[in-house]
Amino acid sequence: MKIAIIGTGYVGLTTAVVLSYLNHDVAGVDKDESKLTLLHEGKSPIHEPGIQNLLDEVWHTIRFTPSVAEVVPEAELILIAVGTPPKKSGEADTRHVEQAAREVAQVCLPDRHYTLVVKSTVPIGTNQRVVEVVEDVFAARGIRGNVSVASNPEFLQEGLALQGAFYPDRIVVGANSDEAIDTLRRLYQPILEQTFDPPSEFPRPSAYHLPPLMTTDPNSAEMIKYAANTFLALKISFINEIAGLCEEVDADVIEVARGIGLDARIGHQFLRAGLGWGGSCYPKDTAALLGVAAQSGYKMPITEAARTVNFRQRERIVEKLRAVLHTLEGKIIGILGLAFKPNTDDIREAPSLDIIRELLAEGATVRAHDPIATANARRALPDNNRLSFTEDIYELSYDTDALVLVTEWEPYHKLELRRLAKQMKTPILIDGRNVYSPEEARAAGFHYIGVGRT
Ligand code: UDX
């Protein structure tokens, strides 16, 4: 199938390489020149495990261009995967989605049928708005175009994006037209039936079941995306709230999570207590959902509380440091991990940024490390002669008053704790992701403080 994908960010690029791997004829469209330069050289602009190898593999068939007019007229299906950044009010800004729809409608041929699919996360009702935008352009062009609009929310998890794209739990399609649903069913057929040869880096999981294609109306499809993300966000906030109470009553949140996760109705996933969620989705989508609700005058206290608890986790880590060091003024703090989660260079809404800003504001000196997100964090944080970045964790820890583990990167699981503790001024380890066992850290000489553990 001939496909044009507008937007080559995390969602657009992942979708483009996966669909190309499944033998579709894919063109990616992006206006960002720096991204296009990299893509034209065959280099992925995003860090995502496996994406470079897959891009190399499909390089002879996939195309990237800045021009909608060059690829849309010939396409059968057009996917919009542009950003929906938050407005000041928290609501998602759909300007880029509408602009993309307008540009598509301007170049559609009058005698052809197109399926226009919104993959970006958008407020409920956007699908209908896209239908109106397209009709307005057709009216202005004086033609009767033939475009079916559908919603196909993306559930991509950064760091696991390709795994999730090849082996999704479900595919959701919201559409009012059977034609659009049929086109999307054909698009995803190799995934729905698992008829493709898995890439060597992404073997089919042995227990994997064929994913259902759930079809529904567009508003419900848009709501499914927000509701899924908000539910996961509040599951994490729930265990973090329990973690705080565990600290008060001498219980261990890891044991509690294990115990409640064994209940099949609750399940083990997303019950890791720690510094909470960041990234491009949960913070933005929970705010956007509250924005949608506010417009209807509807209150969502559970979603509000999930946000409060989440951002409080960052403050609580600084409070723990303050409590153990008495003051942060003049202290040297090592930060391990800047990315919002492991296996990505994404620092959007990362807990590290808030923690570092607060430490600097209180007069501490901060030395930070991340396996790959340092360049992005450097750009996001203010220039400050008390803030430095280093590639060597052992060098970072020398003479520090405390280390704070913010992101649970794999290399941090294997640190030589004894060596680290020895060269610090005071061997304090604040483990914001419960990577270490308290016994192990204490045996290595650390004063260990985790989240929700005694
Ligand atoms: C999420 C959804 O998983 C995905 O379906 C959606 O399309 C986009 O939003 P992502 O933001 O990439 O994906 O990451 P995810 O793995 O869900 O983790 C989000 C945050 O929650 C991370 O900061 C992570 O550290 C945190 N988290 C996750 C916890 O603190 N505890 C957990 O148990 C799980």
XYZ file of C-alpha atoms and ligand atoms in Angstrom:
488
model
C 0.000 0.000 0.000
C 1.267 3.499 -0.814
C 1.475 5.482 2.428
C 2.463 9.031 3.334
C 3.340 9.706 6.978
C 3.336 13.336 8.027
C 5.709 13.942 10.924
C 8.831 11.850 11.564
C 9.126 12.150 15.351
C 9.044 9.143 17.688
C 5.621 7.988 16.481
C 5.969 8.910 12.789
C 9.422 7.458 12.270
C 8.738 4.248 14.171
C 5.533 3.726 12.198
C 7.301 4.542 8.925
C 10.133 2.021 9.339
C 7.829 -0.714 10.652
C 5.308 -0.309 7.804
C 8.172 -0.201 5.328
C 9.563 -3.419 6.842
C 6.090 -4.937 6.278
C 6.533 -4.184 2.548
C 4.361 -1.094 2.299
C 5.558 1.731 0.076
C 6.265 4.460 2.663
C 7.166 8.127 2.341
C 7.838 10.232 5.450
C 7.155 13.963 5.302
C 8.770 16.459 7.633
C 9.426 20.185 7.455
C 12.279 20.103 9.967
C 15.419 20.492 7.850
C 17.835 19.137 10.446
C 15.760 15.964 10.780
C 15.517 15.575 7.019
C 19.277 16.041 6.561
C 19.900 13.165 8.953
C 17.201 10.998 7.364
C 18.591 11.645 3.877
C 21.939 10.388 5.167
C 20.159 7.286 6.453
C 20.571 8.289 10.106
C 17.787 8.143 12.672
C 17.181 11.518 14.373
C 15.840 9.753 17.469
C 17.470 7.340 19.857
C 15.358 4.208 20.019
C 16.731 0.676 20.397
C 16.788 -1.101 17.018
C 15.551 1.804 14.900
C 18.847 2.480 13.140
C 19.257 -1.147 12.075
C 15.688 -1.306 10.832
C 16.114 1.970 8.958
C 19.263 0.504 7.314
C 17.256 -2.554 6.324
C 14.429 -0.611 4.611
C 16.675 2.153 3.299
C 16.337 1.096 -0.357
C 12.525 1.498 -0.276
C 11.624 4.230 2.226
C 11.652 7.920 1.210
C 11.735 11.185 3.149
C 10.691 14.550 1.770
C 9.609 18.008 2.970
C 6.805 18.073 0.400
C 3.247 16.891 1.006
C 2.501 17.615 -2.659
C 5.200 15.212 -3.774
C 3.790 12.129 -2.062
C 0.160 12.612 -0.988
C -1.583 12.620 -4.414
C -0.347 9.085 -5.167
C -0.877 7.727 -1.648
C -3.813 5.535 -0.656
C -3.427 6.209 3.038
C -2.054 9.277 4.828
C -1.072 9.129 8.502
C -0.811 12.319 10.520
C 1.773 11.886 13.292
C 2.697 15.484 14.102
C 3.146 16.915 17.596
C 0.295 18.179 19.770
C 2.212 20.310 22.309
C 0.422 21.551 25.424
C -1.094 25.035 25.439
C -0.677 27.221 28.538
C -4.051 25.929 29.747
C -2.792 22.315 29.548
C -5.001 21.443 26.571
C -3.288 19.859 23.569
C -2.694 22.234 20.680
C -4.026 20.623 17.493
C -2.797 23.394 15.194
C -0.200 21.169 13.480
C -2.750 18.368 12.982
C -5.218 20.754 11.341
C -2.460 22.307 9.223
C -1.357 18.863 8.035
C -4.982 17.982 7.151
C -5.316 21.270 5.254
C -2.124 20.635 3.277
C -3.256 17.104 2.461
C -6.686 18.288 1.258
C -5.033 20.906 -0.939
C -3.219 18.265 -2.993
C -5.700 15.350 -3.011
C -6.806 14.404 -6.506
C -10.575 14.786 -7.007
C -11.050 11.370 -8.636
C -9.297 9.273 -5.997
C -10.263 7.936 -2.567
C -7.949 8.583 0.374
C -7.967 7.411 3.960
C -6.652 10.125 6.263
C -5.632 8.746 9.643
C -4.957 10.766 12.785
C -2.305 8.991 14.847
C -1.280 11.982 16.979
C -2.776 12.107 20.484
C -5.588 14.628 20.142
C -8.476 16.008 22.211
C -11.821 14.326 21.796
C -13.618 15.784 18.781
C -10.467 16.432 16.706
C -11.386 13.775 14.174
C -14.604 15.658 13.438
C -12.635 18.913 13.219
C -10.290 17.293 10.658
C -13.329 16.254 8.581
C -14.475 19.908 8.578
C -11.010 21.230 7.673
C -10.804 18.843 4.718
C -14.330 19.733 3.537
C -13.561 23.465 3.777
C -10.483 23.065 1.583
C -12.431 21.003 -0.965
C -15.153 23.667 -1.027
C -12.548 26.393 -1.573
C -11.004 24.306 -4.375
C -14.470 23.801 -5.866
C -14.065 20.013 -5.925
C -15.864 17.046 -4.397
C -12.977 15.197 -2.828
C -13.245 11.689 -1.445
C -11.494 11.393 1.907
C -12.437 9.099 4.823
C -11.016 10.256 8.149
C -10.120 7.760 10.885
C -8.500 7.803 14.322
C -5.815 5.258 15.059
C -4.242 6.118 18.425
C -0.656 5.104 19.036
C 0.394 3.311 22.217
C 4.132 3.513 21.595
C 6.344 3.186 24.654
C 9.690 4.881 24.220
C 12.613 2.504 24.500
C 10.265 -0.369 23.507
C 8.722 1.306 20.478
C 9.586 -1.305 17.849
C 8.691 -4.242 20.041
C 5.304 -2.590 20.663
C 4.772 -1.817 16.978
C 5.432 -5.403 15.803
C 3.656 -7.059 18.729
C 0.932 -4.703 19.982
C -1.685 -5.666 22.602
C -4.379 -4.228 20.350
C -4.951 -1.894 17.413
C -7.715 0.667 17.880
C -9.485 2.272 14.934
C -12.182 4.918 15.281
C -14.040 5.614 12.067
C -17.489 6.250 10.668
C -16.708 4.708 7.302
C -16.346 0.994 6.477
C -13.939 1.926 3.704
C -11.515 3.504 6.203
C -11.748 0.490 8.510
C -11.069 -1.892 5.598
C -8.042 0.121 4.495
C -6.604 0.099 8.020
C -7.289 -3.617 8.333
C -5.298 -4.187 5.127
C -2.534 -1.890 6.387
C -2.118 -3.827 9.617
C -2.864 -7.291 8.203
C 0.742 -8.563 8.591
C 0.625 -7.546 12.263
C -2.935 -8.722 12.910
C -2.118 -12.130 11.409
C 1.618 -12.097 12.298
C 2.552 -13.189 8.791
C 5.870 -11.281 8.625
C 9.316 -12.687 9.328
C 10.385 -11.053 12.582
C 13.490 -8.861 12.404
C 16.410 -10.599 14.135
C 16.458 -7.995 16.928
C 12.732 -8.400 17.583
C 11.787 -12.081 17.672
C 8.120 -12.851 18.196
C 7.510 -13.406 21.941
C 6.621 -17.056 22.527
C 3.447 -16.310 24.469
C 2.239 -13.653 22.046
C -1.411 -13.866 20.931
C -2.757 -12.286 17.758
C -3.830 -8.729 18.551
C -7.478 -7.724 18.135
C -8.422 -4.882 15.830
C -10.914 -2.925 17.873
C -13.162 -0.692 15.826
C -15.222 2.059 17.375
C -16.433 5.606 16.791
C -13.801 8.377 16.442
C -14.571 10.141 19.752
C -14.237 6.902 21.703
C -10.954 6.082 19.940
C -9.573 9.472 20.914
C -10.787 8.974 24.483
C -9.234 5.470 24.668
C -5.766 6.955 24.216
C -6.216 9.524 27.004
C -7.932 7.062 29.310
C -5.213 4.409 28.816
C -2.395 6.825 29.578
C -4.208 8.365 32.533
C -4.975 4.939 33.987
C -1.309 3.883 33.774
C -0.230 7.235 35.221
C -2.562 6.852 38.168
C -1.502 3.254 38.758
C 2.069 4.512 39.203
C 0.919 7.431 41.370
C -1.104 5.030 43.507
C 1.928 2.877 44.323
C 3.952 6.034 44.972
C 1.333 7.231 47.440
C 1.469 3.828 49.145
C 5.298 4.076 49.114
C 5.158 7.313 51.113
C 2.977 5.658 53.726
C 5.265 2.590 53.782
C 8.072 4.919 54.869
C 5.923 6.188 57.758
C 4.875 2.756 59.019
C 8.026 0.716 58.326
C 6.690 -1.382 55.462
C 8.438 -2.188 52.168
C 6.630 -1.013 49.032
C 8.365 -3.646 46.885
C 6.794 -6.363 49.022
C 3.455 -4.570 48.941
C 3.556 -4.227 45.130
C 4.431 -7.929 44.841
C 1.551 -8.852 47.085
C -1.096 -6.768 45.381
C 0.238 -7.543 41.885
C -0.415 -11.247 42.454
C -4.107 -10.422 42.325
C -4.825 -10.991 38.626
C -7.292 -8.097 38.682
C -4.457 -5.739 39.628
C -1.408 -7.294 37.906
C 2.285 -6.615 38.456
C 2.935 -4.081 35.734
C 3.334 -0.369 36.436
C 3.633 -0.823 40.173
C 7.269 0.255 40.437
C 7.462 2.956 43.065
C 10.049 5.671 42.548
C 10.407 9.124 41.112
C 7.222 8.760 39.102
C 6.453 9.511 35.505
C 7.870 11.997 33.063
C 8.195 11.915 29.302
C 6.135 13.267 26.476
C 2.887 11.469 27.295
C 1.645 11.103 30.869
C 2.326 14.687 32.015
C 0.908 16.144 28.793
C -2.008 13.747 28.365
C -3.255 13.961 31.953
C -3.144 17.772 31.661
C -4.917 17.626 28.308
C -7.642 15.359 29.705
C -8.194 17.803 32.556
C -8.348 20.561 29.925
C -11.042 18.661 27.995
C -12.981 18.076 31.231
C -12.705 21.719 32.299
C -14.311 22.783 29.041
C -17.374 20.761 29.972
C -17.271 21.952 33.585
C -16.580 18.357 34.666
C -14.267 17.642 37.610
C -11.718 14.803 37.565
C -10.288 14.638 41.094
C -8.597 11.252 40.551
C -6.605 12.528 37.572
C -5.725 15.716 39.445
C -4.522 13.700 42.429
C -2.404 11.441 40.185
C -0.561 14.536 38.980
C -0.130 15.983 42.472
C 1.313 12.739 43.807
C 3.581 12.374 40.796
C 5.239 15.765 41.020
C 5.456 15.509 44.822
C 7.808 12.536 44.372
C 10.444 14.900 42.973
C 10.115 17.250 45.942
C 10.244 14.349 48.381
C 13.634 13.233 47.031
C 15.061 16.716 47.607
C 13.454 16.726 51.085
C 15.225 13.433 51.856
C 18.541 14.952 50.788
C 17.894 18.043 52.875
C 17.035 15.916 55.891
C 20.160 13.810 55.685
C 22.604 16.605 54.762
C 20.934 19.287 56.985
C 21.516 21.894 54.251
C 22.122 21.702 50.524
C 24.095 24.952 50.392
C 27.684 24.199 49.330
C 27.069 20.434 49.055
C 28.173 18.414 45.993
C 25.444 16.122 44.656
C 25.929 13.512 41.944
C 22.930 12.803 39.707
C 22.788 9.429 37.973
C 20.389 9.549 35.037
C 18.884 12.473 33.143
C 16.543 10.777 30.647
C 12.931 10.394 31.827
C 13.388 6.620 31.593
C 16.104 4.209 30.433
C 16.887 3.480 26.777
C 15.913 6.885 25.482
C 17.636 10.248 25.143
C 14.293 11.965 25.820
C 14.434 14.399 28.731
C 10.954 15.924 28.318
C 9.349 16.396 31.754
C 12.147 14.280 33.244
C 12.313 14.249 37.072
C 16.075 14.966 36.767
C 15.406 18.472 35.455
C 13.213 19.544 38.386
C 15.560 17.964 40.906
C 18.654 19.632 39.427
C 16.932 23.028 39.235
C 15.931 22.768 42.899
C 19.399 21.656 44.027
C 21.005 24.575 42.183
C 18.435 26.985 43.635
C 19.390 25.816 47.127
C 23.100 26.422 46.521
C 24.317 22.882 45.813
C 26.875 21.926 43.177
C 25.559 19.267 40.787
C 27.504 16.753 38.732
C 25.320 14.782 36.342
C 25.689 11.651 34.262
C 23.573 9.923 31.646
C 24.591 7.278 29.086
C 23.024 9.209 26.172
C 20.754 12.076 27.228
C 23.433 14.541 28.388
C 23.354 16.728 25.267
C 19.570 17.140 25.502
C 19.706 17.877 29.238
C 22.474 20.429 28.738
C 20.199 22.309 26.344
C 17.213 22.155 28.714
C 19.015 23.327 31.857
C 20.291 26.848 32.564
C 24.016 27.608 32.280
C 25.374 27.488 35.781
C 28.971 27.160 36.936
C 27.742 24.850 39.715
C 26.367 22.377 37.149
C 28.628 20.025 35.215
C 28.211 16.837 33.195
C 30.614 13.954 33.169
C 30.979 10.645 31.361
C 32.734 8.826 34.181
C 30.566 7.883 37.150
C 33.563 7.156 39.386
C 35.022 10.581 38.586
C 31.577 12.097 39.240
C 31.299 10.522 42.668
C 34.715 11.727 43.903
C 34.258 13.903 47.005
C 30.464 14.133 46.605
C 28.168 14.531 49.605
C 25.461 12.326 48.086
C 24.493 10.409 44.960
C 20.927 10.422 43.649
C 19.901 7.671 41.236
C 17.175 9.234 39.079
C 16.915 6.911 36.046
C 17.285 3.140 36.306
C 19.694 2.716 33.354
C 21.117 -0.809 33.055
C 24.769 0.273 33.692
C 23.686 1.738 37.063
C 22.554 -1.718 38.178
C 26.146 -2.911 38.024
C 28.063 -0.124 39.729
C 30.921 -1.013 42.055
C 29.177 0.314 45.140
C 32.123 -0.245 47.481
C 34.430 1.769 45.229
C 31.861 4.577 44.902
C 31.191 4.768 48.638
C 34.911 4.922 49.421
C 35.659 7.965 47.307
C 32.651 10.046 48.358
C 32.881 12.648 51.091
C 29.803 11.163 52.747
C 28.549 7.880 51.256
C 24.841 8.689 50.928
C 22.850 6.978 48.181
C 19.331 8.189 47.450
C 17.939 5.508 45.176
C 15.036 7.171 43.377
C 14.135 3.981 41.489
C 14.776 1.270 44.093
C 17.481 -0.303 41.926
C 19.585 -1.537 44.839
C 18.624 -3.632 47.779
C 19.110 -1.719 51.025
C 21.194 -4.622 52.412
C 23.553 -4.635 49.434
C 24.068 -0.858 49.527
C 24.580 -0.825 53.296
C 27.064 -3.708 53.080
C 29.042 -1.608 50.577
C 29.260 1.205 53.124
C 26.374 3.401 51.989
C 23.790 5.249 54.004
C 20.962 4.039 51.733
C 17.599 5.735 51.233
C 15.150 4.274 48.713
C 11.488 5.024 47.967
C 8.957 3.348 50.241
C 11.494 1.091 51.957
C 12.862 1.030 55.437
C 3.585 5.882 27.643
C 2.648 4.683 27.407
O 3.222 3.512 27.990
C 2.410 4.495 25.928
O 1.461 3.450 25.721
C 1.883 5.787 25.316
O 1.727 5.673 23.921
C 2.814 6.938 25.633
O 3.039 7.037 27.034
P 6.215 6.254 27.642
O 5.950 7.632 28.147
O 7.198 6.086 26.527
O 4.860 5.569 27.133
O 6.783 5.386 28.842
P 6.298 4.319 29.945
O 7.150 3.119 29.820
O 4.862 4.108 29.948
O 6.787 5.051 31.273
C 6.376 6.362 31.586
C 6.977 6.833 32.875
O 6.467 6.100 33.977
C 8.494 6.726 32.970
O 8.970 7.952 33.505
C 8.730 5.589 33.923
O 9.922 5.744 34.655
C 7.524 5.685 34.827
N 7.134 4.408 35.476
C 6.684 3.371 34.699
C 7.194 4.289 36.854
O 7.597 5.219 37.561
N 6.779 3.108 37.421
C 6.309 2.070 36.686
O 5.948 1.046 37.291
C 6.268 2.193 35.284
